[in-house]
């Protein structure tokens, strides 16, 4: 039986890479994001089915859930959508940025899960299990200067996943969290730094082999393709050059003598 996954944030970065990784391992995929034009490109390149929706809008989430219920099973939901805005200190933080991060990372996630959980239960009843997978961040685990808004939002999303796992105890629905560290994608830092390409480039400058979107997508595909009784509660991923959120090696990695 072919399983179907819903992947959010699918128009770029980790979401797009996840669509490709799951399609390569035999999944049907519904690719969800706000940007219909970018989604159309993903659809054409991968054979996924595109559905444009903004998870911060309840009407969009309701439309997505209704369409999913009419078109087939939902065996897995991969929640990638979210993001960061700004690197301000707490005292300088812009409330509108913090509000957007909470809406995008926490409330959007709650809306999605609440809407599709009945569909996941239906799939689990017929297929033996179903999956929820949340891409959070090491920012949910460790605070760093200038990161408080994103730290708070991603910690909130992580706590949602942790509580959901407890609430679903006894049901055959896995709750998986993947928390990446530094991932070099085209848009994350650029969006966070308000379109300043030079500043975004400096985030990754001289860091040997930061994670890629494909690296994260490979772990996501592994987690979803693992036997149904195996739950990867939390996978923390960092490049070898990153020992903590604030501690990056720049320049070649060399053995000390």
Coordinates of C-alpha atoms in Angstrom, one line a residue:
X1 CA 0.0 0.0 0.0
X2 CA 1.3 3.4 -1.0
X3 CA 1.4 5.8 2.0
X4 CA 0.6 9.5 1.7
X5 CA 2.5 12.2 3.6
X6 CA 1.6 15.9 4.0
X7 CA 4.8 18.1 4.0
X8 CA 4.5 21.7 5.0
X9 CA 7.0 24.5 4.2
X10 CA 7.4 22.5 1.0
X11 CA 8.3 25.4 -1.4
X12 CA 12.0 25.6 -0.4
X13 CA 14.7 24.4 1.9
X14 CA 14.1 21.4 4.3
X15 CA 10.5 21.1 3.2
X16 CA 11.3 20.8 -0.5
X17 CA 14.1 18.4 0.2
X18 CA 11.7 16.3 2.3
X19 CA 9.3 16.1 -0.6
X20 CA 12.0 14.8 -2.8
X21 CA 13.3 12.3 -0.2
X22 CA 9.9 10.8 0.5
X23 CA 9.0 10.6 -3.2
X24 CA 12.3 8.8 -3.8
X25 CA 11.3 6.2 -1.1
X26 CA 7.9 5.6 -2.6
X27 CA 5.5 7.9 -0.8
X28 CA 2.7 9.9 -2.3
X29 CA 3.3 13.5 -1.1
X30 CA 1.1 16.5 -0.7
X31 CA 3.3 19.6 -0.7
X32 CA 1.9 22.5 1.3
X33 CA 3.2 26.1 1.4
X34 CA 2.0 29.6 1.0
X35 CA 3.6 30.3 -2.4
X36 CA 1.6 28.7 -5.2
X37 CA 4.2 29.5 -7.8
X38 CA 7.1 27.8 -6.0
X39 CA 4.8 24.9 -5.2
X40 CA 4.0 24.4 -8.8
X41 CA 7.7 24.0 -9.5
X42 CA 8.1 21.4 -6.8
X43 CA 5.1 19.6 -8.1
X44 CA 6.5 19.5 -11.6
X45 CA 9.9 18.4 -10.5
X46 CA 8.9 15.7 -8.0
X47 CA 5.4 14.4 -8.9
X48 CA 4.0 15.6 -5.6
X49 CA 0.6 17.2 -5.4
X50 CA 0.7 20.9 -4.5
X51 CA -1.8 22.6 -2.1
X52 CA -1.3 26.3 -1.4
X53 CA -2.2 27.2 2.2
X54 CA -1.0 29.5 4.9
X55 CA -1.1 27.7 8.2
X56 CA -1.5 30.9 10.2
X57 CA -5.0 31.2 8.5
X58 CA -7.6 28.9 10.0
X59 CA -9.7 29.0 6.8
X60 CA -6.7 27.7 4.8
X61 CA -6.1 24.9 7.3
X62 CA -9.7 23.9 7.2
X63 CA -9.7 23.9 3.4
X64 CA -6.5 21.7 3.4
X65 CA -8.0 19.2 5.9
X66 CA -11.3 19.0 4.0
X67 CA -9.5 18.4 0.7
X68 CA -7.2 15.8 2.3
X69 CA -10.2 13.9 3.7
X70 CA -11.8 13.8 0.3
X71 CA -8.7 12.6 -1.7
X72 CA -7.1 9.8 0.3
X73 CA -5.4 8.7 3.5
X74 CA -3.1 10.8 5.6
X75 CA -0.4 8.4 6.9
X76 CA 2.1 11.1 8.0
X77 CA 2.3 14.9 8.6
X78 CA 5.7 16.5 8.4
X79 CA 5.5 20.0 9.9
X80 CA 8.4 22.0 8.6
X81 CA 6.7 25.4 8.1
X82 CA 7.9 28.2 10.4
X83 CA 10.9 30.5 10.5
X84 CA 12.7 33.2 12.3
X85 CA 12.6 37.0 12.1
X86 CA 15.3 39.2 13.6
X87 CA 18.3 38.8 15.8
X88 CA 17.4 41.5 18.3
X89 CA 18.3 41.4 22.0
X90 CA 15.3 41.0 24.4
X91 CA 15.3 44.7 25.2
X92 CA 15.3 45.6 21.5
X93 CA 12.8 43.0 20.3
X94 CA 10.0 43.9 17.9
X95 CA 6.7 42.5 19.2
X96 CA 5.5 42.1 15.7
X97 CA 8.4 39.8 14.9
X98 CA 7.8 37.8 18.0
X99 CA 4.1 37.6 17.3
X100 CA 4.8 36.3 13.7
X101 CA 7.3 33.7 15.0
X102 CA 4.7 32.4 17.6
X103 CA 2.0 32.4 14.9
X104 CA 4.1 30.6 12.3
X105 CA 5.9 28.1 14.6
X106 CA 3.4 27.3 17.4
X107 CA -0.2 28.3 16.5
X108 CA 0.2 27.2 12.9
X109 CA 1.4 23.8 14.1
X110 CA -1.5 23.5 16.6
X111 CA -4.0 24.4 13.9
X112 CA -2.6 21.8 11.5
X113 CA -2.4 19.0 14.0
X114 CA -5.9 19.7 15.4
X115 CA -7.3 19.6 11.8
X116 CA -5.6 16.5 10.5
X117 CA -5.5 14.3 13.6
X118 CA -8.9 12.6 12.7
X119 CA -7.4 11.7 9.3
X120 CA -4.2 10.3 11.0
X121 CA -6.4 8.2 13.3
X122 CA -8.3 6.9 10.3
X123 CA -5.1 5.9 8.5
X124 CA -3.6 4.3 11.6
X125 CA -6.7 2.2 12.1
X126 CA -6.3 0.7 8.6
X127 CA -2.6 0.8 8.1
X128 CA -1.4 -0.1 11.6
X129 CA 0.2 3.3 12.5
X130 CA 0.5 6.9 11.4
X131 CA 3.1 9.6 12.0
X132 CA 3.5 13.2 13.1
X133 CA 6.9 14.7 12.6
X134 CA 8.0 18.1 13.7
X135 CA 11.1 19.9 12.5
X136 CA 12.0 22.2 15.4
X137 CA 15.5 23.4 16.0
X138 CA 18.4 23.3 18.4
X139 CA 17.2 26.8 19.2
X140 CA 14.4 25.0 21.2
X141 CA 17.1 23.4 23.4
X142 CA 19.7 26.2 23.9
X143 CA 19.3 29.9 24.2
X144 CA 21.7 32.3 22.6
X145 CA 22.1 36.1 22.5
X146 CA 19.9 37.6 19.9
X147 CA 17.8 34.5 19.6
X148 CA 15.2 34.9 22.3
X149 CA 12.2 35.3 20.1
X150 CA 13.1 32.3 17.9
X151 CA 14.2 30.3 21.0
X152 CA 10.8 30.9 22.6
X153 CA 8.9 30.0 19.5
X154 CA 10.7 26.8 18.7
X155 CA 10.7 25.8 22.4
X156 CA 6.9 26.3 22.3
X157 CA 6.6 24.1 19.2
X158 CA 8.8 21.4 20.8
X159 CA 6.6 21.5 24.0
X160 CA 3.6 21.0 21.8
X161 CA 5.1 17.9 20.3
X162 CA 6.2 16.6 23.7
X163 CA 2.7 17.1 25.1
X164 CA 1.1 15.5 22.0
X165 CA 3.2 12.4 22.5
X166 CA 1.8 12.0 26.0
X167 CA -1.8 12.7 24.9
X168 CA -1.6 10.1 22.2
X169 CA -0.2 7.4 24.5
X170 CA -1.9 4.2 23.7
X171 CA -2.7 5.1 20.1
X172 CA -0.5 3.8 17.2
X173 CA 0.5 7.3 16.2
X174 CA 4.2 8.2 16.4
X175 CA 5.3 11.7 17.4
X176 CA 8.8 12.5 16.1
X177 CA 10.9 15.6 16.6
X178 CA 13.9 16.5 14.4
X179 CA 16.0 19.4 15.8
X180 CA 18.6 20.6 13.4
X181 CA 21.4 23.1 14.2
X182 CA 23.1 25.1 11.5
X183 CA 21.5 24.3 8.1
X184 CA 22.7 26.2 5.0
X185 CA 19.6 26.9 2.9
X186 CA 18.9 29.7 0.5
X187 CA 16.1 31.5 2.5
X188 CA 16.2 30.9 6.2
X189 CA 18.9 33.4 7.2
X190 CA 18.0 35.7 4.4
X191 CA 14.5 36.0 5.7
X192 CA 15.6 36.2 9.3
X193 CA 18.0 39.1 8.4
X194 CA 15.3 41.0 6.4
X195 CA 16.8 40.3 3.0
X196 CA 20.3 41.3 3.8
X197 CA 22.3 38.9 1.6
X198 CA 25.7 39.9 2.9
X199 CA 24.6 39.4 6.5
X200 CA 23.1 36.0 5.6
X201 CA 26.3 34.9 3.8
X202 CA 28.3 35.8 7.0
X203 CA 26.3 33.3 9.0
X204 CA 27.8 30.4 7.0
X205 CA 31.2 32.0 6.1
X206 CA 34.1 29.7 6.5
X207 CA 32.0 27.1 8.4
X208 CA 33.2 23.7 7.1
X209 CA 30.3 21.6 5.8
X210 CA 27.2 23.0 7.5
X211 CA 24.2 20.8 7.3
X212 CA 22.2 20.8 4.1
X213 CA 18.4 20.5 3.6
X214 CA 19.1 17.1 2.1
X215 CA 20.9 16.0 5.3
X216 CA 17.8 16.8 7.3
X217 CA 15.4 15.3 4.8
X218 CA 17.4 12.0 4.8
X219 CA 16.8 11.7 8.6
X220 CA 13.2 12.6 8.2
X221 CA 12.7 9.9 5.6
X222 CA 14.6 7.4 7.8
X223 CA 12.3 8.2 10.7
X224 CA 9.1 7.7 8.7
X225 CA 10.4 4.6 7.0
X226 CA 11.5 2.9 10.2
X227 CA 9.3 0.0 11.5
X228 CA 6.1 1.3 12.9
X229 CA 6.9 0.3 16.5
X230 CA 10.1 2.4 16.5
X231 CA 9.7 6.0 17.5
X232 CA 12.6 8.5 17.2
X233 CA 11.4 10.9 20.0
X234 CA 14.1 13.5 19.4
X235 CA 16.9 13.6 16.9
X236 CA 19.4 16.5 17.4
X237 CA 21.5 17.2 14.3
X238 CA 24.4 19.6 14.1
X239 CA 27.4 19.8 11.7
X240 CA 30.6 18.6 13.3
X241 CA 31.8 22.2 13.2
X242 CA 29.0 23.3 15.6
X243 CA 29.4 22.2 19.2
X244 CA 26.6 24.4 20.5
X245 CA 24.3 27.0 19.0
X246 CA 26.8 29.8 19.8
X247 CA 30.0 27.8 19.2
X248 CA 31.0 27.4 15.5
X249 CA 34.4 26.4 14.1
X250 CA 35.3 28.5 11.1
X251 CA 38.1 27.3 8.9
X252 CA 39.3 23.8 8.3
X253 CA 38.8 21.1 10.9
X254 CA 42.2 19.9 12.0
X255 CA 43.4 17.3 14.4
X256 CA 45.3 18.8 17.3
X257 CA 48.7 17.4 18.0

